[in-house]
PDB file of C-alpha atoms in Angstrom:
ATOM      1  CA  UNK A   1     -71.081 -21.439  21.841  1.00 40.00           C
ATOM      2  CA  UNK A   2     -72.729 -22.300  18.547  1.00 40.00           C
ATOM      3  CA  UNK A   3     -76.515 -22.060  18.464  1.00 42.00           C
ATOM      4  CA  UNK A   4     -78.772 -24.347  16.441  1.00 42.00           C
ATOM      5  CA  UNK A   5     -80.413 -23.685  13.087  1.00 43.00           C
ATOM      6  CA  UNK A   6     -83.221 -21.641  14.604  1.00 43.00           C
ATOM      7  CA  UNK A   7     -80.737 -19.073  15.872  1.00 43.00           C
ATOM      8  CA  UNK A   8     -81.942 -19.187  19.472  1.00 44.00           C
ATOM      9  CA  UNK A   9     -79.324 -19.578  22.144  1.00 45.00           C
ATOM     10  CA  UNK A  10     -81.576 -21.855  24.205  1.00 43.00           C
ATOM     11  CA  UNK A  11     -80.961 -24.879  21.966  1.00 46.00           C
ATOM     12  CA  UNK A  12     -77.354 -25.976  21.579  1.00 48.00           C
ATOM     13  CA  UNK A  13     -76.330 -28.588  19.003  1.00 45.00           C
ATOM     14  CA  UNK A  14     -73.074 -30.421  18.503  1.00 50.00           C
ATOM     15  CA  UNK A  15     -74.223 -32.567  15.599  1.00 46.00           C
ATOM     16  CA  UNK A  16     -72.020 -32.067  12.492  1.00 49.00           C
ATOM     17  CA  UNK A  17     -74.947 -32.452  10.069  1.00 47.00           C
ATOM     18  CA  UNK A  18     -76.918 -29.763  11.881  1.00 46.00           C
ATOM     19  CA  UNK A  19     -73.903 -27.464  11.812  1.00 47.00           C
ATOM     20  CA  UNK A  20     -73.388 -28.138   8.108  1.00 48.00           C
ATOM     21  CA  UNK A  21     -77.009 -27.338   7.287  1.00 47.00           C
ATOM     22  CA  UNK A  22     -76.872 -24.208   9.417  1.00 49.00           C
ATOM     23  CA  UNK A  23     -73.723 -23.026   7.643  1.00 49.00           C
ATOM     24  CA  UNK A  24     -75.397 -23.691   4.288  1.00 46.00           C
ATOM     25  CA  UNK A  25     -78.378 -21.580   5.297  1.00 49.00           C
ATOM     26  CA  UNK A  26     -76.066 -18.699   6.286  1.00 54.00           C
ATOM     27  CA  UNK A  27     -74.179 -18.867   2.982  1.00 52.00           C
ATOM     28  CA  UNK A  28     -76.720 -18.634   0.128  1.00 51.00           C
ATOM     29  CA  UNK A  29     -74.172 -19.619  -2.508  1.00 51.00           C
ATOM     30  CA  UNK A  30     -73.372 -22.928  -0.777  1.00 46.00           C
ATOM     31  CA  UNK A  31     -77.031 -23.552  -0.085  1.00 47.00           C
ATOM     32  CA  UNK A  32     -78.014 -23.251  -3.737  1.00 46.00           C
ATOM     33  CA  UNK A  33     -75.064 -25.390  -4.856  1.00 49.00           C
ATOM     34  CA  UNK A  34     -76.168 -28.040  -2.350  1.00 48.00           C
ATOM     35  CA  UNK A  35     -79.762 -27.876  -3.660  1.00 51.00           C
ATOM     36  CA  UNK A  36     -78.617 -28.000  -7.304  1.00 52.00           C
ATOM     37  CA  UNK A  37     -76.563 -31.132  -6.598  1.00 50.00           C
ATOM     38  CA  UNK A  38     -79.633 -32.838  -5.138  1.00 51.00           C
ATOM     39  CA  UNK A  39     -81.683 -32.004  -8.247  1.00 49.00           C
ATOM     40  CA  UNK A  40     -78.970 -33.336 -10.567  1.00 49.00           C
ATOM     41  CA  UNK A  41     -78.811 -36.599  -8.598  1.00 50.00           C
ATOM     42  CA  UNK A  42     -82.578 -36.989  -8.825  1.00 50.00           C
ATOM     43  CA  UNK A  43     -82.508 -36.359 -12.575  1.00 49.00           C
ATOM     44  CA  UNK A  44     -79.755 -38.941 -13.058  1.00 49.00           C
ATOM     45  CA  UNK A  45     -81.642 -41.451 -10.937  1.00 48.00           C
ATOM     46  CA  UNK A  46     -84.645 -41.324 -13.258  1.00 45.00           C
ATOM     47  CA  UNK A  47     -82.763 -41.139 -16.557  1.00 43.00           C
ATOM     48  CA  UNK A  48     -82.658 -44.006 -19.052  1.00 44.00           C
ATOM     49  CA  UNK A  49     -78.860 -44.155 -19.064  1.00 45.00           C
ATOM     50  CA  UNK A  50     -78.762 -47.957 -18.960  1.00 43.00           C
ATOM     51  CA  UNK A  51     -79.796 -48.379 -15.327  1.00 43.00           C
ATOM     52  CA  UNK A  52     -83.160 -49.890 -16.213  1.00 40.00           C
ATOM     53  CA  UNK A  53     -81.604 -52.504 -18.488  1.00 39.00           C
ATOM     54  CA  UNK A  54     -79.112 -53.513 -15.805  1.00 45.00           C
ATOM     55  CA  UNK A  55     -81.894 -53.816 -13.212  1.00 47.00           C
ATOM     56  CA  UNK A  56     -83.982 -56.074 -15.438  1.00 58.00           C
ATOM     57  CA  UNK A  57     -81.111 -58.451 -16.252  1.00 71.00           C
ATOM     58  CA  UNK A  58     -79.457 -58.645 -12.829  1.00 84.00           C
ATOM     59  CA  UNK A  59     -76.654 -57.069 -10.874  1.00 89.00           C
ATOM     60  CA  UNK A  60     -73.682 -55.721 -12.829  1.00 92.00           C
ATOM     61  CA  UNK A  61     -70.537 -56.712 -10.919  1.00 92.00           C
ATOM     62  CA  UNK A  62     -67.031 -55.318 -11.050  1.00 93.00           C
ATOM     63  CA  UNK A  63     -64.755 -57.455  -8.865  1.00 94.00           C
ATOM     64  CA  UNK A  64     -61.128 -56.328  -9.049  1.00 93.00           C
ATOM     65  CA  UNK A  65     -57.723 -56.644  -7.441  1.00 92.00           C
ATOM     66  CA  UNK A  66     -54.920 -54.189  -8.293  1.00 92.00           C
ATOM     67  CA  UNK A  67     -53.588 -56.639 -10.903  1.00 92.00           C
ATOM     68  CA  UNK A  68     -56.616 -58.670 -12.013  1.00 90.00           C
ATOM     69  CA  UNK A  69     -60.209 -58.131 -13.035  1.00 91.00           C
ATOM     70  CA  UNK A  70     -62.204 -61.179 -11.902  1.00 92.00           C
ATOM     71  CA  UNK A  71     -65.588 -59.816 -13.054  1.00 90.00           C
ATOM     72  CA  UNK A  72     -65.565 -56.744 -15.255  1.00 89.00           C
ATOM     73  CA  UNK A  73     -69.153 -55.655 -15.745  1.00 88.00           C
ATOM     74  CA  UNK A  74     -70.563 -59.180 -15.762  1.00 88.00           C
ATOM     75  CA  UNK A  75     -74.235 -59.628 -14.911  1.00 90.00           C
ATOM     76  CA  UNK A  76     -74.729 -61.863 -11.866  1.00 91.00           C
ATOM     77  CA  UNK A  77     -77.680 -62.858  -9.706  1.00 91.00           C
ATOM     78  CA  UNK A  78     -76.216 -62.032  -6.268  1.00 92.00           C
ATOM     79  CA  UNK A  79     -72.979 -61.366  -4.368  1.00 94.00           C
ATOM     80  CA  UNK A  80     -72.256 -62.087  -0.696  1.00 94.00           C
ATOM     81  CA  UNK A  81     -69.412 -60.093   0.864  1.00 95.00           C
ATOM     82  CA  UNK A  82     -67.777 -60.338   4.323  1.00 94.00           C
ATOM     83  CA  UNK A  83     -68.431 -56.803   5.573  1.00 94.00           C
ATOM     84  CA  UNK A  84     -66.926 -55.707   8.875  1.00 92.00           C
ATOM     85  CA  UNK A  85     -70.490 -55.253  10.161  1.00 91.00           C
ATOM     86  CA  UNK A  86     -71.465 -58.801   9.085  1.00 91.00           C
ATOM     87  CA  UNK A  87     -72.231 -60.766   5.940  1.00 92.00           C
ATOM     88  CA  UNK A  88     -73.871 -58.569   3.314  1.00 93.00           C
ATOM     89  CA  UNK A  89     -75.923 -59.887   0.409  1.00 92.00           C
ATOM     90  CA  UNK A  90     -76.120 -57.651  -2.654  1.00 92.00           C
ATOM     91  CA  UNK A  91     -78.991 -58.092  -5.103  1.00 89.00           C
ATOM     92  CA  UNK A  92     -80.491 -55.934  -7.826  1.00 87.00           C
ATOM     93  CA  UNK A  93     -82.323 -53.055  -6.166  1.00 85.00           C
ATOM     94  CA  UNK A  94     -80.035 -52.946  -3.114  1.00 87.00           C
ATOM     95  CA  UNK A  95     -79.836 -49.553  -1.444  1.00 89.00           C
ATOM     96  CA  UNK A  96     -76.650 -47.628  -2.221  1.00 90.00           C
ATOM     97  CA  UNK A  97     -73.972 -48.531   0.306  1.00 91.00           C
ATOM     98  CA  UNK A  98     -70.252 -48.655   0.974  1.00 92.00           C
ATOM     99  CA  UNK A  99     -68.904 -51.448   3.153  1.00 93.00           C
ATOM    100  CA  UNK A 100     -65.424 -52.192   4.419  1.00 94.00           C
ATOM    101  CA  UNK A 101     -64.577 -55.872   3.992  1.00 93.00           C
ATOM    102  CA  UNK A 102     -62.787 -58.102   6.476  1.00 92.00           C
ATOM    103  CA  UNK A 103     -60.853 -61.267   5.609  1.00 91.00           C
ATOM    104  CA  UNK A 104     -63.382 -63.816   4.404  1.00 92.00           C
ATOM    105  CA  UNK A 105     -65.240 -65.289   1.452  1.00 93.00           C
ATOM    106  CA  UNK A 106     -66.837 -63.366  -1.408  1.00 95.00           C
ATOM    107  CA  UNK A 107     -69.496 -65.599  -2.970  1.00 93.00           C
ATOM    108  CA  UNK A 108     -70.659 -64.770  -6.498  1.00 93.00           C
ATOM    109  CA  UNK A 109     -73.919 -66.356  -7.659  1.00 92.00           C
ATOM    110  CA  UNK A 110     -73.654 -66.116 -11.434  1.00 89.00           C
ATOM    111  CA  UNK A 111     -76.837 -68.218 -11.687  1.00 84.00           C
ATOM    112  CA  UNK A 112     -78.716 -70.358  -9.165  1.00 79.00           C
ATOM    113  CA  UNK A 113     -76.387 -73.303  -9.826  1.00 85.00           C
ATOM    114  CA  UNK A 114     -73.139 -71.560 -10.854  1.00 88.00           C
ATOM    115  CA  UNK A 115     -71.530 -70.346  -7.622  1.00 90.00           C
ATOM    116  CA  UNK A 116     -67.927 -69.114  -7.301  1.00 92.00           C
ATOM    117  CA  UNK A 117     -66.165 -68.448  -3.986  1.00 93.00           C
ATOM    118  CA  UNK A 118     -63.054 -66.342  -3.450  1.00 94.00           C
ATOM    119  CA  UNK A 119     -61.040 -65.697  -0.308  1.00 92.00           C
ATOM    120  CA  UNK A 120     -60.268 -61.995   0.155  1.00 93.00           C
ATOM    121  CA  UNK A 121     -57.959 -60.380   2.680  1.00 89.00           C
ATOM    122  CA  UNK A 122     -60.094 -57.225   3.008  1.00 91.00           C
ATOM    123  CA  UNK A 123     -61.188 -54.373   0.781  1.00 94.00           C
ATOM    124  CA  UNK A 124     -64.331 -52.392  -0.016  1.00 95.00           C
ATOM    125  CA  UNK A 125     -67.710 -53.033  -1.632  1.00 94.00           C
ATOM    126  CA  UNK A 126     -69.688 -50.207  -3.233  1.00 93.00           C
ATOM    127  CA  UNK A 127     -73.318 -50.596  -4.298  1.00 92.00           C
ATOM    128  CA  UNK A 128     -74.855 -47.975  -6.577  1.00 90.00           C
ATOM    129  CA  UNK A 129     -78.475 -47.130  -7.396  1.00 85.00           C
ATOM    130  CA  UNK A 130     -78.126 -48.262 -11.014  1.00 84.00           C
ATOM    131  CA  UNK A 131     -77.849 -52.000 -10.120  1.00 79.00           C
ATOM    132  CA  UNK A 132     -74.052 -52.028 -10.192  1.00 89.00           C
ATOM    133  CA  UNK A 133     -71.698 -53.203  -7.484  1.00 93.00           C
ATOM    134  CA  UNK A 134     -67.935 -52.882  -7.234  1.00 93.00           C
ATOM    135  CA  UNK A 135     -65.814 -55.086  -5.004  1.00 95.00           C
ATOM    136  CA  UNK A 136     -62.198 -53.889  -4.758  1.00 94.00           C
ATOM    137  CA  UNK A 137     -59.764 -56.037  -2.797  1.00 93.00           C
ATOM    138  CA  UNK A 138     -55.966 -56.199  -2.463  1.00 93.00           C
ATOM    139  CA  UNK A 139     -55.990 -59.996  -2.948  1.00 91.00           C
ATOM    140  CA  UNK A 140     -58.528 -62.583  -4.086  1.00 92.00           C
ATOM    141  CA  UNK A 141     -57.871 -66.318  -4.315  1.00 91.00           C
ATOM    142  CA  UNK A 142     -60.230 -69.047  -5.485  1.00 91.00           C
ATOM    143  CA  UNK A 143     -60.824 -71.054  -2.301  1.00 90.00           C
ATOM    144  CA  UNK A 144     -60.051 -74.249  -4.195  1.00 90.00           C
ATOM    145  CA  UNK A 145     -56.451 -72.981  -4.429  1.00 90.00           C
ATOM    146  CA  UNK A 146     -55.964 -72.635  -0.650  1.00 89.00           C
ATOM    147  CA  UNK A 147     -53.653 -75.266   0.891  1.00 90.00           C
ATOM    148  CA  UNK A 148     -55.192 -76.620   4.140  1.00 92.00           C
ATOM    149  CA  UNK A 149     -51.792 -77.726   5.512  1.00 93.00           C
ATOM    150  CA  UNK A 150     -50.247 -74.289   4.936  1.00 92.00           C
ATOM    151  CA  UNK A 151     -53.247 -72.592   6.551  1.00 92.00           C
ATOM    152  CA  UNK A 152     -53.016 -74.836   9.628  1.00 94.00           C
ATOM    153  CA  UNK A 153     -49.254 -74.170   9.860  1.00 93.00           C
ATOM    154  CA  UNK A 154     -49.978 -70.425   9.719  1.00 91.00           C
ATOM    155  CA  UNK A 155     -52.523 -70.707  12.535  1.00 92.00           C
ATOM    156  CA  UNK A 156     -49.984 -72.538  14.729  1.00 93.00           C
ATOM    157  CA  UNK A 157     -47.265 -70.015  13.887  1.00 93.00           C
ATOM    158  CA  UNK A 158     -49.363 -66.968  14.762  1.00 92.00           C
ATOM    159  CA  UNK A 159     -50.735 -68.525  17.949  1.00 93.00           C
ATOM    160  CA  UNK A 160     -47.122 -69.021  19.053  1.00 92.00           C
ATOM    161  CA  UNK A 161     -46.222 -65.450  18.114  1.00 91.00           C
ATOM    162  CA  UNK A 162     -49.142 -64.122  20.173  1.00 90.00           C
ATOM    163  CA  UNK A 163     -48.004 -66.126  23.198  1.00 91.00           C
ATOM    164  CA  UNK A 164     -44.377 -64.956  22.841  1.00 91.00           C
ATOM    165  CA  UNK A 165     -44.986 -61.319  21.840  1.00 88.00           C
ATOM    166  CA  UNK A 166     -42.592 -58.875  23.501  1.00 90.00           C
ATOM    167  CA  UNK A 167     -44.665 -55.740  22.904  1.00 91.00           C
ATOM    168  CA  UNK A 168     -48.094 -54.614  21.713  1.00 90.00           C
ATOM    169  CA  UNK A 169     -46.992 -54.142  18.105  1.00 90.00           C
ATOM    170  CA  UNK A 170     -45.754 -57.737  17.782  1.00 89.00           C
ATOM    171  CA  UNK A 171     -48.924 -59.015  19.422  1.00 91.00           C
ATOM    172  CA  UNK A 172     -51.166 -56.949  17.135  1.00 91.00           C
ATOM    173  CA  UNK A 173     -49.349 -58.146  13.996  1.00 89.00           C
ATOM    174  CA  UNK A 174     -49.655 -61.757  15.150  1.00 90.00           C
ATOM    175  CA  UNK A 175     -53.376 -61.303  15.916  1.00 91.00           C
ATOM    176  CA  UNK A 176     -53.948 -59.969  12.397  1.00 89.00           C
ATOM    177  CA  UNK A 177     -52.109 -62.967  10.925  1.00 90.00           C
ATOM    178  CA  UNK A 178     -54.161 -65.337  13.072  1.00 91.00           C
ATOM    179  CA  UNK A 179     -57.439 -63.678  12.049  1.00 90.00           C
ATOM    180  CA  UNK A 180     -56.587 -64.005   8.348  1.00 89.00           C
ATOM    181  CA  UNK A 181     -55.558 -67.657   8.679  1.00 91.00           C
ATOM    182  CA  UNK A 182     -58.679 -68.532  10.676  1.00 91.00           C
ATOM    183  CA  UNK A 183     -60.789 -66.898   7.958  1.00 89.00           C
ATOM    184  CA  UNK A 184     -58.930 -69.009   5.364  1.00 89.00           C
ATOM    185  CA  UNK A 185     -59.627 -72.133   7.440  1.00 91.00           C
ATOM    186  CA  UNK A 186     -63.332 -71.259   7.429  1.00 89.00           C
ATOM    187  CA  UNK A 187     -63.215 -70.698   3.648  1.00 88.00           C
ATOM    188  CA  UNK A 188     -61.692 -74.154   3.172  1.00 89.00           C
ATOM    189  CA  UNK A 189     -64.473 -75.700   5.276  1.00 88.00           C
ATOM    190  CA  UNK A 190     -67.015 -74.393   2.745  1.00 83.00           C
ATOM    191  CA  UNK A 191     -65.594 -76.642   0.016  1.00 78.00           C
ATOM    192  CA  UNK A 192     -66.122 -79.895   1.942  1.00 70.00           C
TER     193      UNK A 192
END
């Protein structure tokens, strides 16, 4: 059985971080590489490599799909994203984070009065220390372009498929379709 960092057999630990630190302390080469990486990150954090200018002006946003760049380094006031854990607002000075996105609305506040909303089917948002945020999604549609009749037809279709599913795979696929269409219906309700 593996013993903790202290080396005593009386304290057992199954935490991966504790094991990683213990292995670093046993291997001096890895330990010093780990420490050097931390020092480099600190030095970069305090450098004048443009981070201060971005923080003063606002949040630098990169909002991309595989085929389109919606915002490519534009300075915005705030971004709201539909994270799996809940709605997440990103402002200048936000702590670094990575969030998985669920189907929903990405709201970009370019200024207090200029607000753009996009429906996304999922994706990831990455916030960095230097006041930049990246939102990468497979699809993004301006919510003004969503057809309410088509969305309602999709909801009816997938509800029927859930009721008539022959196996778990069919039911799961139909539930995913229903979730996406219900999120689109919510996005449309924001425009009224």
